[in-house]
């Protein structure tokens, strides 16, 4: 793989930025990668583990001369960080981000983008429940989708170049409109996270009644919820605050379906439950056929729960 950008700057050094660095290095996609994080602790950790070719003590230093600048901070911080960097961006450079919500990021960042800088928002659909500079790994994006969400007037050459970078990091790339992105993600990621947070919260309440039984007999279904519910609180707070409309729309539909299933249980409507679960099982099969998850029992964890 050949160099796609001479200089890349990663702003924010958590799970996504650190995975980007290792994936860029794996394929030799950039001449030099600089990095900046706001806290001295994170910068010290990055230096200690060899994350980025050069860690800078100011964002301006990291961004100076960069051909690609990627904002890898929580969604709620994107606007302020973009405002801080705007005057240092090189004419002809591309400014991108990896935020999980796109309309809000575009509204917050676009006003700060100087003339001559290409703004190409992006969202890699890959993650884990871990965060921080030590949590990244080169394979995170392999065979996962990265959605590019160009804004009105985005330069086609800049979009194509960023797409080549994401493909080089192992991703499949699609282009999507911001509002559609936010609705799709509300269904596939944001509402499921809220449901997992809620279920673990309910179990925690129950634990007070049943002592440690919830932990002791924690089987696959609940364990999977606890993994999702261990995700970073700052990131997810920002996701719900900034993708409010789409998340509320999906949660409204979810509540209607939940009531329908609740009623079927109450009235003993086994046919409705059977048909519903048959339909959902087909969705799971579709995900496996698309290569987006493993068909191994218990996600390939070996001796699993029930
Ligand atoms: P992370 O591991 O928690 O790292 C966040 C980074 O942002 C840290 O370096 C942190 O700096 C910095 N930061 C936090 N608040 C900030 C603020 N107010 N101003 C400036 N910098 C700030 O996060 P991540 O999981 O990599 O997520 C980064 C972005 O990727 C988010 O927008 C998220 O929505 C998106 N994303 C996440 C996932 C996922 O599954 N995790 C997947 C796809 C996209 P310090 O360490 O110095 O505090």
mmCIF file of C-alpha atoms and ligand atoms in Angstrom:
data_model
loop_
_atom_site.group_PDB
_atom_site.id
_atom_site.type_symbol
_atom_site.label_atom_id
_atom_site.label_comp_id
_atom_site.label_asym_id
_atom_site.label_seq_id
_atom_site.Cartn_x
_atom_site.Cartn_y
_atom_site.Cartn_z
ATOM 1 C CA UNK A 1 0.000 0.000 0.000
ATOM 2 C CA UNK A 2 1.376 3.457 -0.816
ATOM 3 C CA UNK A 3 1.354 6.708 1.147
ATOM 4 C CA UNK A 4 -1.981 8.528 0.786
ATOM 5 C CA UNK A 5 -1.227 11.601 2.963
ATOM 6 C CA UNK A 6 2.245 12.920 3.745
ATOM 7 C CA UNK A 7 1.122 14.265 7.134
ATOM 8 C CA UNK A 8 -1.853 13.130 9.240
ATOM 9 C CA UNK A 9 -2.799 14.755 12.576
ATOM 10 C CA UNK A 10 -4.965 12.884 15.079
ATOM 11 C CA UNK A 11 -6.678 15.153 17.621
ATOM 12 C CA UNK A 12 -7.845 13.206 20.696
ATOM 13 C CA UNK A 13 -5.986 9.961 21.415
ATOM 14 C CA UNK A 14 -8.560 7.388 22.504
ATOM 15 C CA UNK A 15 -9.751 4.069 21.102
ATOM 16 C CA UNK A 16 -10.475 5.314 17.595
ATOM 17 C CA UNK A 17 -7.407 7.539 17.109
ATOM 18 C CA UNK A 18 -5.020 4.920 18.494
ATOM 19 C CA UNK A 19 -6.567 2.232 16.259
ATOM 20 C CA UNK A 20 -6.235 4.602 13.285
ATOM 21 C CA UNK A 21 -2.556 5.117 14.052
ATOM 22 C CA UNK A 22 -1.800 1.387 14.231
ATOM 23 C CA UNK A 23 -3.868 0.701 11.086
ATOM 24 C CA UNK A 24 -2.136 3.539 9.182
ATOM 25 C CA UNK A 25 1.263 2.187 10.228
ATOM 26 C CA UNK A 26 0.326 -1.401 9.351
ATOM 27 C CA UNK A 27 -0.318 -0.397 5.744
ATOM 28 C CA UNK A 28 2.153 2.516 5.437
ATOM 29 C CA UNK A 29 -0.572 5.001 4.513
ATOM 30 C CA UNK A 30 1.073 8.199 5.824
ATOM 31 C CA UNK A 31 4.535 9.728 5.899
ATOM 32 C CA UNK A 32 4.169 11.079 9.445
ATOM 33 C CA UNK A 33 1.336 10.904 11.982
ATOM 34 C CA UNK A 34 1.238 13.535 14.721
ATOM 35 C CA UNK A 35 -1.024 13.295 17.752
ATOM 36 C CA UNK A 36 -2.462 15.570 20.401
ATOM 37 C CA UNK A 37 -4.650 14.950 23.474
ATOM 38 C CA UNK A 38 -5.770 17.614 25.923
ATOM 39 C CA UNK A 39 -4.455 15.953 29.102
ATOM 40 C CA UNK A 40 -0.729 15.605 29.863
ATOM 41 C CA UNK A 41 -1.467 12.083 31.202
ATOM 42 C CA UNK A 42 -2.819 10.890 27.859
ATOM 43 C CA UNK A 43 0.095 12.496 25.986
ATOM 44 C CA UNK A 44 2.555 10.804 28.369
ATOM 45 C CA UNK A 45 0.879 7.421 27.862
ATOM 46 C CA UNK A 46 0.965 7.902 24.090
ATOM 47 C CA UNK A 47 4.696 8.660 24.186
ATOM 48 C CA UNK A 48 5.309 5.675 26.449
ATOM 49 C CA UNK A 49 3.588 3.185 24.138
ATOM 50 C CA UNK A 50 4.922 4.696 20.906
ATOM 51 C CA UNK A 51 1.544 5.937 19.743
ATOM 52 C CA UNK A 52 2.046 8.363 16.816
ATOM 53 C CA UNK A 53 5.360 9.353 15.234
ATOM 54 C CA UNK A 54 5.284 12.625 17.183
ATOM 55 C CA UNK A 55 3.104 13.656 20.152
ATOM 56 C CA UNK A 56 2.676 17.425 20.377
ATOM 57 C CA UNK A 57 1.930 19.537 23.444
ATOM 58 C CA UNK A 58 -0.455 21.808 21.565
ATOM 59 C CA UNK A 59 -3.105 21.046 18.993
ATOM 60 C CA UNK A 60 -1.733 23.820 16.763
ATOM 61 C CA UNK A 61 1.680 22.152 16.645
ATOM 62 C CA UNK A 62 0.129 18.792 15.711
ATOM 63 C CA UNK A 63 -2.011 20.317 12.955
ATOM 64 C CA UNK A 64 0.579 22.615 11.414
ATOM 65 C CA UNK A 65 1.411 21.429 7.895
ATOM 66 C CA UNK A 66 -0.955 18.410 8.085
ATOM 67 C CA UNK A 67 -2.673 17.238 4.886
ATOM 68 C CA UNK A 68 -5.351 15.429 6.894
ATOM 69 C CA UNK A 69 -6.618 16.387 10.352
ATOM 70 C CA UNK A 70 -8.992 13.956 12.070
ATOM 71 C CA UNK A 71 -11.015 15.038 15.112
ATOM 72 C CA UNK A 72 -11.251 11.987 17.408
ATOM 73 C CA UNK A 73 -12.866 13.613 20.474
ATOM 74 C CA UNK A 74 -16.384 13.144 21.915
ATOM 75 C CA UNK A 75 -19.158 14.500 19.703
ATOM 76 C CA UNK A 76 -19.995 17.307 22.142
ATOM 77 C CA UNK A 77 -16.414 18.641 21.991
ATOM 78 C CA UNK A 78 -16.024 18.710 18.173
ATOM 79 C CA UNK A 79 -17.156 22.324 17.652
ATOM 80 C CA UNK A 80 -14.822 23.831 20.277
ATOM 81 C CA UNK A 81 -11.859 21.787 19.064
ATOM 82 C CA UNK A 82 -12.513 22.809 15.428
ATOM 83 C CA UNK A 83 -12.721 26.481 16.452
ATOM 84 C CA UNK A 84 -9.367 26.180 18.220
ATOM 85 C CA UNK A 85 -7.674 24.623 15.178
ATOM 86 C CA UNK A 86 -9.265 26.575 12.349
ATOM 87 C CA UNK A 87 -6.586 29.221 11.938
ATOM 88 C CA UNK A 88 -3.772 26.645 11.725
ATOM 89 C CA UNK A 89 -5.286 24.426 9.014
ATOM 90 C CA UNK A 90 -3.230 24.355 5.837
ATOM 91 C CA UNK A 91 -4.976 25.499 2.616
ATOM 92 C CA UNK A 92 -5.906 22.398 0.596
ATOM 93 C CA UNK A 93 -5.922 20.169 3.707
ATOM 94 C CA UNK A 94 -8.816 17.859 4.572
ATOM 95 C CA UNK A 95 -10.540 18.138 7.935
ATOM 96 C CA UNK A 96 -12.435 15.016 9.022
ATOM 97 C CA UNK A 97 -13.851 13.506 12.198
ATOM 98 C CA UNK A 98 -14.941 10.095 13.487
ATOM 99 C CA UNK A 99 -17.966 11.176 15.554
ATOM 100 C CA UNK A 100 -20.850 8.752 16.056
ATOM 101 C CA UNK A 101 -23.437 11.447 15.213
ATOM 102 C CA UNK A 102 -23.146 13.413 11.980
ATOM 103 C CA UNK A 103 -25.730 16.228 11.713
ATOM 104 C CA UNK A 104 -24.657 17.762 15.018
ATOM 105 C CA UNK A 105 -20.945 17.510 14.167
ATOM 106 C CA UNK A 106 -21.512 19.128 10.767
ATOM 107 C CA UNK A 107 -23.521 21.984 12.301
ATOM 108 C CA UNK A 108 -20.887 22.501 15.019
ATOM 109 C CA UNK A 109 -17.744 22.198 12.865
ATOM 110 C CA UNK A 110 -18.642 23.537 9.382
ATOM 111 C CA UNK A 111 -18.873 27.211 10.452
ATOM 112 C CA UNK A 112 -15.216 27.090 11.566
ATOM 113 C CA UNK A 113 -13.793 25.497 8.395
ATOM 114 C CA UNK A 114 -11.736 28.083 6.509
ATOM 115 C CA UNK A 115 -12.014 28.673 2.770
ATOM 116 C CA UNK A 116 -9.802 26.239 0.857
ATOM 117 C CA UNK A 117 -9.999 23.458 3.495
ATOM 118 C CA UNK A 118 -12.066 20.377 2.584
ATOM 119 C CA UNK A 119 -14.420 19.170 5.307
ATOM 120 C CA UNK A 120 -15.286 15.475 4.925
ATOM 121 C CA UNK A 121 -17.034 14.020 8.016
ATOM 122 C CA UNK A 122 -16.747 10.260 8.589
ATOM 123 C CA UNK A 123 -17.882 7.564 11.002
ATOM 124 C CA UNK A 124 -16.173 4.175 11.313
ATOM 125 C CA UNK A 125 -18.761 1.602 12.452
ATOM 126 C CA UNK A 126 -16.293 -0.180 14.665
ATOM 127 C CA UNK A 127 -15.618 0.018 18.365
ATOM 128 C CA UNK A 128 -15.302 -1.775 21.643
ATOM 129 C CA UNK A 129 -16.414 -0.927 25.182
ATOM 130 C CA UNK A 130 -12.826 0.155 25.983
ATOM 131 C CA UNK A 131 -11.478 3.682 25.714
ATOM 132 C CA UNK A 132 -8.228 5.599 26.015
ATOM 133 C CA UNK A 133 -4.880 5.497 24.177
ATOM 134 C CA UNK A 134 -4.016 1.959 25.244
ATOM 135 C CA UNK A 135 -7.229 0.434 23.899
ATOM 136 C CA UNK A 136 -6.532 0.724 20.161
ATOM 137 C CA UNK A 137 -5.409 -2.026 17.798
ATOM 138 C CA UNK A 138 -4.641 -2.168 14.066
ATOM 139 C CA UNK A 139 -7.404 -4.653 13.184
ATOM 140 C CA UNK A 140 -10.329 -2.666 14.655
ATOM 141 C CA UNK A 141 -11.591 -1.473 11.262
ATOM 142 C CA UNK A 142 -10.975 -4.677 9.287
ATOM 143 C CA UNK A 143 -14.078 -5.635 7.310
ATOM 144 C CA UNK A 144 -16.152 -2.971 9.141
ATOM 145 C CA UNK A 145 -17.964 -0.156 7.399
ATOM 146 C CA UNK A 146 -16.802 3.430 7.437
ATOM 147 C CA UNK A 147 -19.488 5.899 6.378
ATOM 148 C CA UNK A 148 -18.339 9.116 4.717
ATOM 149 C CA UNK A 149 -20.841 11.952 5.034
ATOM 150 C CA UNK A 150 -19.717 14.742 2.674
ATOM 151 C CA UNK A 151 -21.231 18.180 3.170
ATOM 152 C CA UNK A 152 -22.675 20.341 0.384
ATOM 153 C CA UNK A 153 -19.831 21.305 -1.919
ATOM 154 C CA UNK A 154 -17.363 18.729 -0.550
ATOM 155 C CA UNK A 155 -14.524 18.294 -3.048
ATOM 156 C CA UNK A 156 -14.883 14.916 -4.841
ATOM 157 C CA UNK A 157 -11.096 14.423 -4.905
ATOM 158 C CA UNK A 158 -10.856 14.980 -1.129
ATOM 159 C CA UNK A 159 -13.703 12.492 -0.501
ATOM 160 C CA UNK A 160 -12.053 9.907 -2.741
ATOM 161 C CA UNK A 161 -8.675 10.334 -1.018
ATOM 162 C CA UNK A 162 -10.205 9.886 2.448
ATOM 163 C CA UNK A 163 -12.091 6.810 1.184
ATOM 164 C CA UNK A 164 -8.754 5.349 0.041
ATOM 165 C CA UNK A 165 -7.298 5.920 3.524
ATOM 166 C CA UNK A 166 -10.212 4.099 5.205
ATOM 167 C CA UNK A 167 -9.999 1.229 2.723
ATOM 168 C CA UNK A 168 -6.261 1.050 3.429
ATOM 169 C CA UNK A 169 -7.085 0.755 7.150
ATOM 170 C CA UNK A 170 -9.228 -2.305 6.353
ATOM 171 C CA UNK A 171 -12.713 -0.755 6.107
ATOM 172 C CA UNK A 172 -15.418 -0.996 3.507
ATOM 173 C CA UNK A 173 -16.539 2.517 2.591
ATOM 174 C CA UNK A 174 -19.993 3.919 1.832
ATOM 175 C CA UNK A 175 -21.212 7.475 1.355
ATOM 176 C CA UNK A 176 -24.345 8.607 3.185
ATOM 177 C CA UNK A 177 -26.392 11.722 3.883
ATOM 178 C CA UNK A 178 -26.083 13.043 7.486
ATOM 179 C CA UNK A 179 -29.754 12.761 8.503
ATOM 180 C CA UNK A 180 -30.057 9.272 7.069
ATOM 181 C CA UNK A 181 -26.843 8.293 8.877
ATOM 182 C CA UNK A 182 -28.227 9.512 12.201
ATOM 183 C CA UNK A 183 -31.489 7.563 11.764
ATOM 184 C CA UNK A 184 -29.719 4.346 10.712
ATOM 185 C CA UNK A 185 -27.325 4.624 13.661
ATOM 186 C CA UNK A 186 -30.192 5.312 16.065
ATOM 187 C CA UNK A 187 -31.625 1.900 15.056
ATOM 188 C CA UNK A 188 -28.416 -0.096 14.855
ATOM 189 C CA UNK A 189 -26.378 1.389 17.683
ATOM 190 C CA UNK A 190 -27.799 4.246 19.750
ATOM 191 C CA UNK A 191 -31.177 2.790 20.844
ATOM 192 C CA UNK A 192 -29.627 -0.676 21.518
ATOM 193 C CA UNK A 193 -27.049 0.977 23.796
ATOM 194 C CA UNK A 194 -29.794 2.786 25.706
ATOM 195 C CA UNK A 195 -31.721 -0.473 26.098
ATOM 196 C CA UNK A 196 -28.573 -2.236 27.372
ATOM 197 C CA UNK A 197 -27.919 0.577 29.869
ATOM 198 C CA UNK A 198 -31.532 0.275 31.054
ATOM 199 C CA UNK A 199 -31.476 -3.523 31.369
ATOM 200 C CA UNK A 200 -28.292 -3.462 33.422
ATOM 201 C CA UNK A 201 -29.815 -0.721 35.571
ATOM 202 C CA UNK A 202 -32.925 -2.881 36.159
ATOM 203 C CA UNK A 203 -30.762 -5.878 37.069
ATOM 204 C CA UNK A 204 -28.800 -3.701 39.458
ATOM 205 C CA UNK A 205 -32.035 -2.747 41.216
ATOM 206 C CA UNK A 206 -32.992 -6.405 41.353
ATOM 207 C CA UNK A 207 -29.619 -7.345 42.802
ATOM 208 C CA UNK A 208 -30.520 -5.526 45.948
ATOM 209 C CA UNK A 209 -33.361 -8.012 46.323
ATOM 210 C CA UNK A 210 -31.556 -11.161 45.285
ATOM 211 C CA UNK A 211 -28.041 -10.408 46.553
ATOM 212 C CA UNK A 212 -25.446 -11.571 44.055
ATOM 213 C CA UNK A 213 -27.641 -13.883 41.957
ATOM 214 C CA UNK A 214 -27.698 -11.497 39.009
ATOM 215 C CA UNK A 215 -23.909 -11.636 38.777
ATOM 216 C CA UNK A 216 -23.522 -15.258 39.793
ATOM 217 C CA UNK A 217 -25.959 -16.643 37.217
ATOM 218 C CA UNK A 218 -25.210 -14.008 34.614
ATOM 219 C CA UNK A 219 -25.851 -15.855 31.338
ATOM 220 C CA UNK A 220 -25.029 -14.872 27.786
ATOM 221 C CA UNK A 221 -27.960 -12.516 27.209
ATOM 222 C CA UNK A 222 -27.293 -10.406 30.266
ATOM 223 C CA UNK A 223 -23.500 -10.591 29.904
ATOM 224 C CA UNK A 224 -23.798 -9.111 26.429
ATOM 225 C CA UNK A 225 -25.857 -6.248 27.851
ATOM 226 C CA UNK A 226 -23.237 -5.585 30.551
ATOM 227 C CA UNK A 227 -20.486 -5.395 27.929
ATOM 228 C CA UNK A 228 -22.381 -2.769 25.954
ATOM 229 C CA UNK A 229 -23.379 -0.931 29.137
ATOM 230 C CA UNK A 230 -19.678 -0.626 30.086
ATOM 231 C CA UNK A 231 -19.133 1.774 27.154
ATOM 232 C CA UNK A 232 -17.655 5.210 27.789
ATOM 233 C CA UNK A 233 -20.139 7.455 29.688
ATOM 234 C CA UNK A 234 -18.927 10.725 28.101
ATOM 235 C CA UNK A 235 -19.156 9.407 24.562
ATOM 236 C CA UNK A 236 -22.635 7.989 25.054
ATOM 237 C CA UNK A 237 -23.989 10.983 26.941
ATOM 238 C CA UNK A 238 -22.954 13.103 23.949
ATOM 239 C CA UNK A 239 -24.470 10.662 21.440
ATOM 240 C CA UNK A 240 -27.915 10.849 23.075
ATOM 241 C CA UNK A 241 -27.798 14.614 23.562
ATOM 242 C CA UNK A 242 -26.804 15.211 19.926
ATOM 243 C CA UNK A 243 -28.870 12.532 18.153
ATOM 244 C CA UNK A 244 -31.973 13.347 20.150
ATOM 245 C CA UNK A 245 -34.700 13.321 17.476
ATOM 246 C CA UNK A 246 -33.717 10.087 15.730
ATOM 247 C CA UNK A 247 -33.138 8.264 19.024
ATOM 248 C CA UNK A 248 -36.505 9.376 20.421
ATOM 249 C CA UNK A 249 -38.220 8.319 17.174
ATOM 250 C CA UNK A 250 -36.726 4.810 17.394
ATOM 251 C CA UNK A 251 -37.397 4.496 21.129
ATOM 252 C CA UNK A 252 -41.055 5.418 20.446
ATOM 253 C CA UNK A 253 -41.321 2.575 17.948
ATOM 254 C CA UNK A 254 -39.463 0.251 20.317
ATOM 255 C CA UNK A 255 -41.941 0.993 23.106
ATOM 256 C CA UNK A 256 -44.894 0.214 20.803
ATOM 257 C CA UNK A 257 -43.378 -3.146 19.841
ATOM 258 C CA UNK A 258 -42.555 -3.919 23.466
ATOM 259 C CA UNK A 259 -46.178 -3.281 24.429
ATOM 260 C CA UNK A 260 -47.346 -5.577 21.597
ATOM 261 C CA UNK A 261 -45.108 -8.394 22.862
ATOM 262 C CA UNK A 262 -46.123 -7.700 26.462
ATOM 263 C CA UNK A 263 -49.781 -8.004 25.431
ATOM 264 C CA UNK A 264 -49.067 -11.267 23.538
ATOM 265 C CA UNK A 265 -47.496 -12.727 26.688
ATOM 266 C CA UNK A 266 -50.430 -11.567 28.828
ATOM 267 C CA UNK A 267 -53.051 -12.984 26.431
ATOM 268 C CA UNK A 268 -51.094 -16.163 25.695
ATOM 269 C CA UNK A 269 -50.738 -15.352 21.971
ATOM 270 C CA UNK A 270 -47.991 -17.895 21.229
ATOM 271 C CA UNK A 271 -48.404 -17.537 17.468
ATOM 272 C CA UNK A 272 -47.542 -13.835 17.587
ATOM 273 C CA UNK A 273 -44.459 -14.503 19.710
ATOM 274 C CA UNK A 274 -43.334 -17.393 17.461
ATOM 275 C CA UNK A 275 -43.779 -15.380 14.259
ATOM 276 C CA UNK A 276 -41.979 -12.380 15.754
ATOM 277 C CA UNK A 277 -38.993 -14.426 16.913
ATOM 278 C CA UNK A 278 -38.831 -16.226 13.533
ATOM 279 C CA UNK A 279 -38.572 -12.854 11.801
ATOM 280 C CA UNK A 280 -35.833 -11.591 14.144
ATOM 281 C CA UNK A 281 -33.832 -14.809 13.770
ATOM 282 C CA UNK A 282 -33.734 -14.217 10.005
ATOM 283 C CA UNK A 283 -32.192 -10.769 10.646
ATOM 284 C CA UNK A 284 -29.408 -12.371 12.695
ATOM 285 C CA UNK A 285 -28.736 -14.847 9.856
ATOM 286 C CA UNK A 286 -28.520 -11.925 7.422
ATOM 287 C CA UNK A 287 -25.878 -10.201 9.596
ATOM 288 C CA UNK A 288 -23.772 -13.382 9.682
ATOM 289 C CA UNK A 289 -24.136 -13.888 5.915
ATOM 290 C CA UNK A 290 -22.961 -10.296 5.380
ATOM 291 C CA UNK A 291 -19.785 -11.196 7.321
ATOM 292 C CA UNK A 292 -20.533 -8.692 10.099
ATOM 293 C CA UNK A 293 -20.512 -11.223 12.973
ATOM 294 C CA UNK A 294 -19.529 -14.786 13.798
ATOM 295 C CA UNK A 295 -21.958 -17.712 13.651
ATOM 296 C CA UNK A 296 -20.055 -19.486 16.445
ATOM 297 C CA UNK A 297 -22.165 -20.183 19.539
ATOM 298 C CA UNK A 298 -21.857 -17.467 22.197
ATOM 299 C CA UNK A 299 -19.887 -15.273 19.755
ATOM 300 C CA UNK A 300 -17.035 -17.798 19.730
ATOM 301 C CA UNK A 301 -16.262 -17.302 23.411
ATOM 302 C CA UNK A 302 -15.891 -21.036 23.955
ATOM 303 C CA UNK A 303 -17.727 -22.469 26.920
ATOM 304 C CA UNK A 304 -20.454 -19.904 27.192
ATOM 305 C CA UNK A 305 -23.519 -19.359 29.266
ATOM 306 C CA UNK A 306 -26.968 -20.459 28.297
HETATM 307 P P1 LIG B 1 -11.986 7.843 23.970
HETATM 308 O O1 LIG B 1 -11.213 6.566 23.894
HETATM 309 O O2 LIG B 1 -12.811 8.110 25.187
HETATM 310 O O3 LIG B 1 -10.981 9.087 23.744
HETATM 311 C C1 LIG B 1 -11.468 10.384 23.665
HETATM 312 C C2 LIG B 1 -10.325 11.363 23.425
HETATM 313 O O4 LIG B 1 -10.914 12.680 23.331
HETATM 314 C C3 LIG B 1 -9.301 11.414 24.548
HETATM 315 O O5 LIG B 1 -8.012 11.597 24.014
HETATM 316 C C4 LIG B 1 -9.705 12.659 25.338
HETATM 317 O O6 LIG B 1 -8.591 13.365 25.871
HETATM 318 C C5 LIG B 1 -10.310 13.559 24.279
HETATM 319 N N1 LIG B 1 -11.333 14.456 24.849
HETATM 320 C C6 LIG B 1 -12.360 14.114 25.655
HETATM 321 N N2 LIG B 1 -13.112 15.200 25.938
HETATM 322 C C7 LIG B 1 -12.531 16.247 25.304
HETATM 323 C C8 LIG B 1 -12.819 17.627 25.236
HETATM 324 N N3 LIG B 1 -13.889 18.145 25.877
HETATM 325 N N4 LIG B 1 -11.986 18.408 24.495
HETATM 326 C C9 LIG B 1 -10.921 17.909 23.853
HETATM 327 N N5 LIG B 1 -10.596 16.580 23.893
HETATM 328 C C10 LIG B 1 -11.399 15.772 24.612
HETATM 329 O O7 LIG B 1 -12.973 8.023 22.730
HETATM 330 P P2 LIG B 1 -13.172 7.153 21.399
HETATM 331 O O8 LIG B 1 -13.935 5.914 21.747
HETATM 332 O O9 LIG B 1 -11.906 7.047 20.660
HETATM 333 O O10 LIG B 1 -14.210 8.099 20.628
HETATM 334 C C11 LIG B 1 -13.768 9.233 19.910
HETATM 335 C C12 LIG B 1 -14.838 9.610 18.911
HETATM 336 O O11 LIG B 1 -15.097 8.486 18.065
HETATM 337 C C13 LIG B 1 -16.169 10.017 19.517
HETATM 338 O O12 LIG B 1 -16.694 11.109 18.807
HETATM 339 C C14 LIG B 1 -17.057 8.787 19.299
HETATM 340 O O13 LIG B 1 -18.413 9.167 19.127
HETATM 341 C C15 LIG B 1 -16.477 8.209 18.027
HETATM 342 N N6 LIG B 1 -16.615 6.764 17.862
HETATM 343 C C16 LIG B 1 -16.460 5.924 18.930
HETATM 344 C C17 LIG B 1 -16.629 4.560 18.759
HETATM 345 C C18 LIG B 1 -16.483 3.599 19.924
HETATM 346 O O14 LIG B 1 -17.038 2.506 19.901
HETATM 347 N N7 LIG B 1 -15.749 3.942 20.958
HETATM 348 C C19 LIG B 1 -16.915 4.026 17.485
HETATM 349 C C20 LIG B 1 -17.006 4.908 16.400
HETATM 350 C C21 LIG B 1 -16.863 6.283 16.598
HETATM 351 P P3 LIG B 1 -7.957 13.004 27.292
HETATM 352 O O15 LIG B 1 -7.591 11.555 27.261
HETATM 353 O O16 LIG B 1 -6.777 13.876 27.341
HETATM 354 O O17 LIG B 1 -9.015 13.306 28.304
#
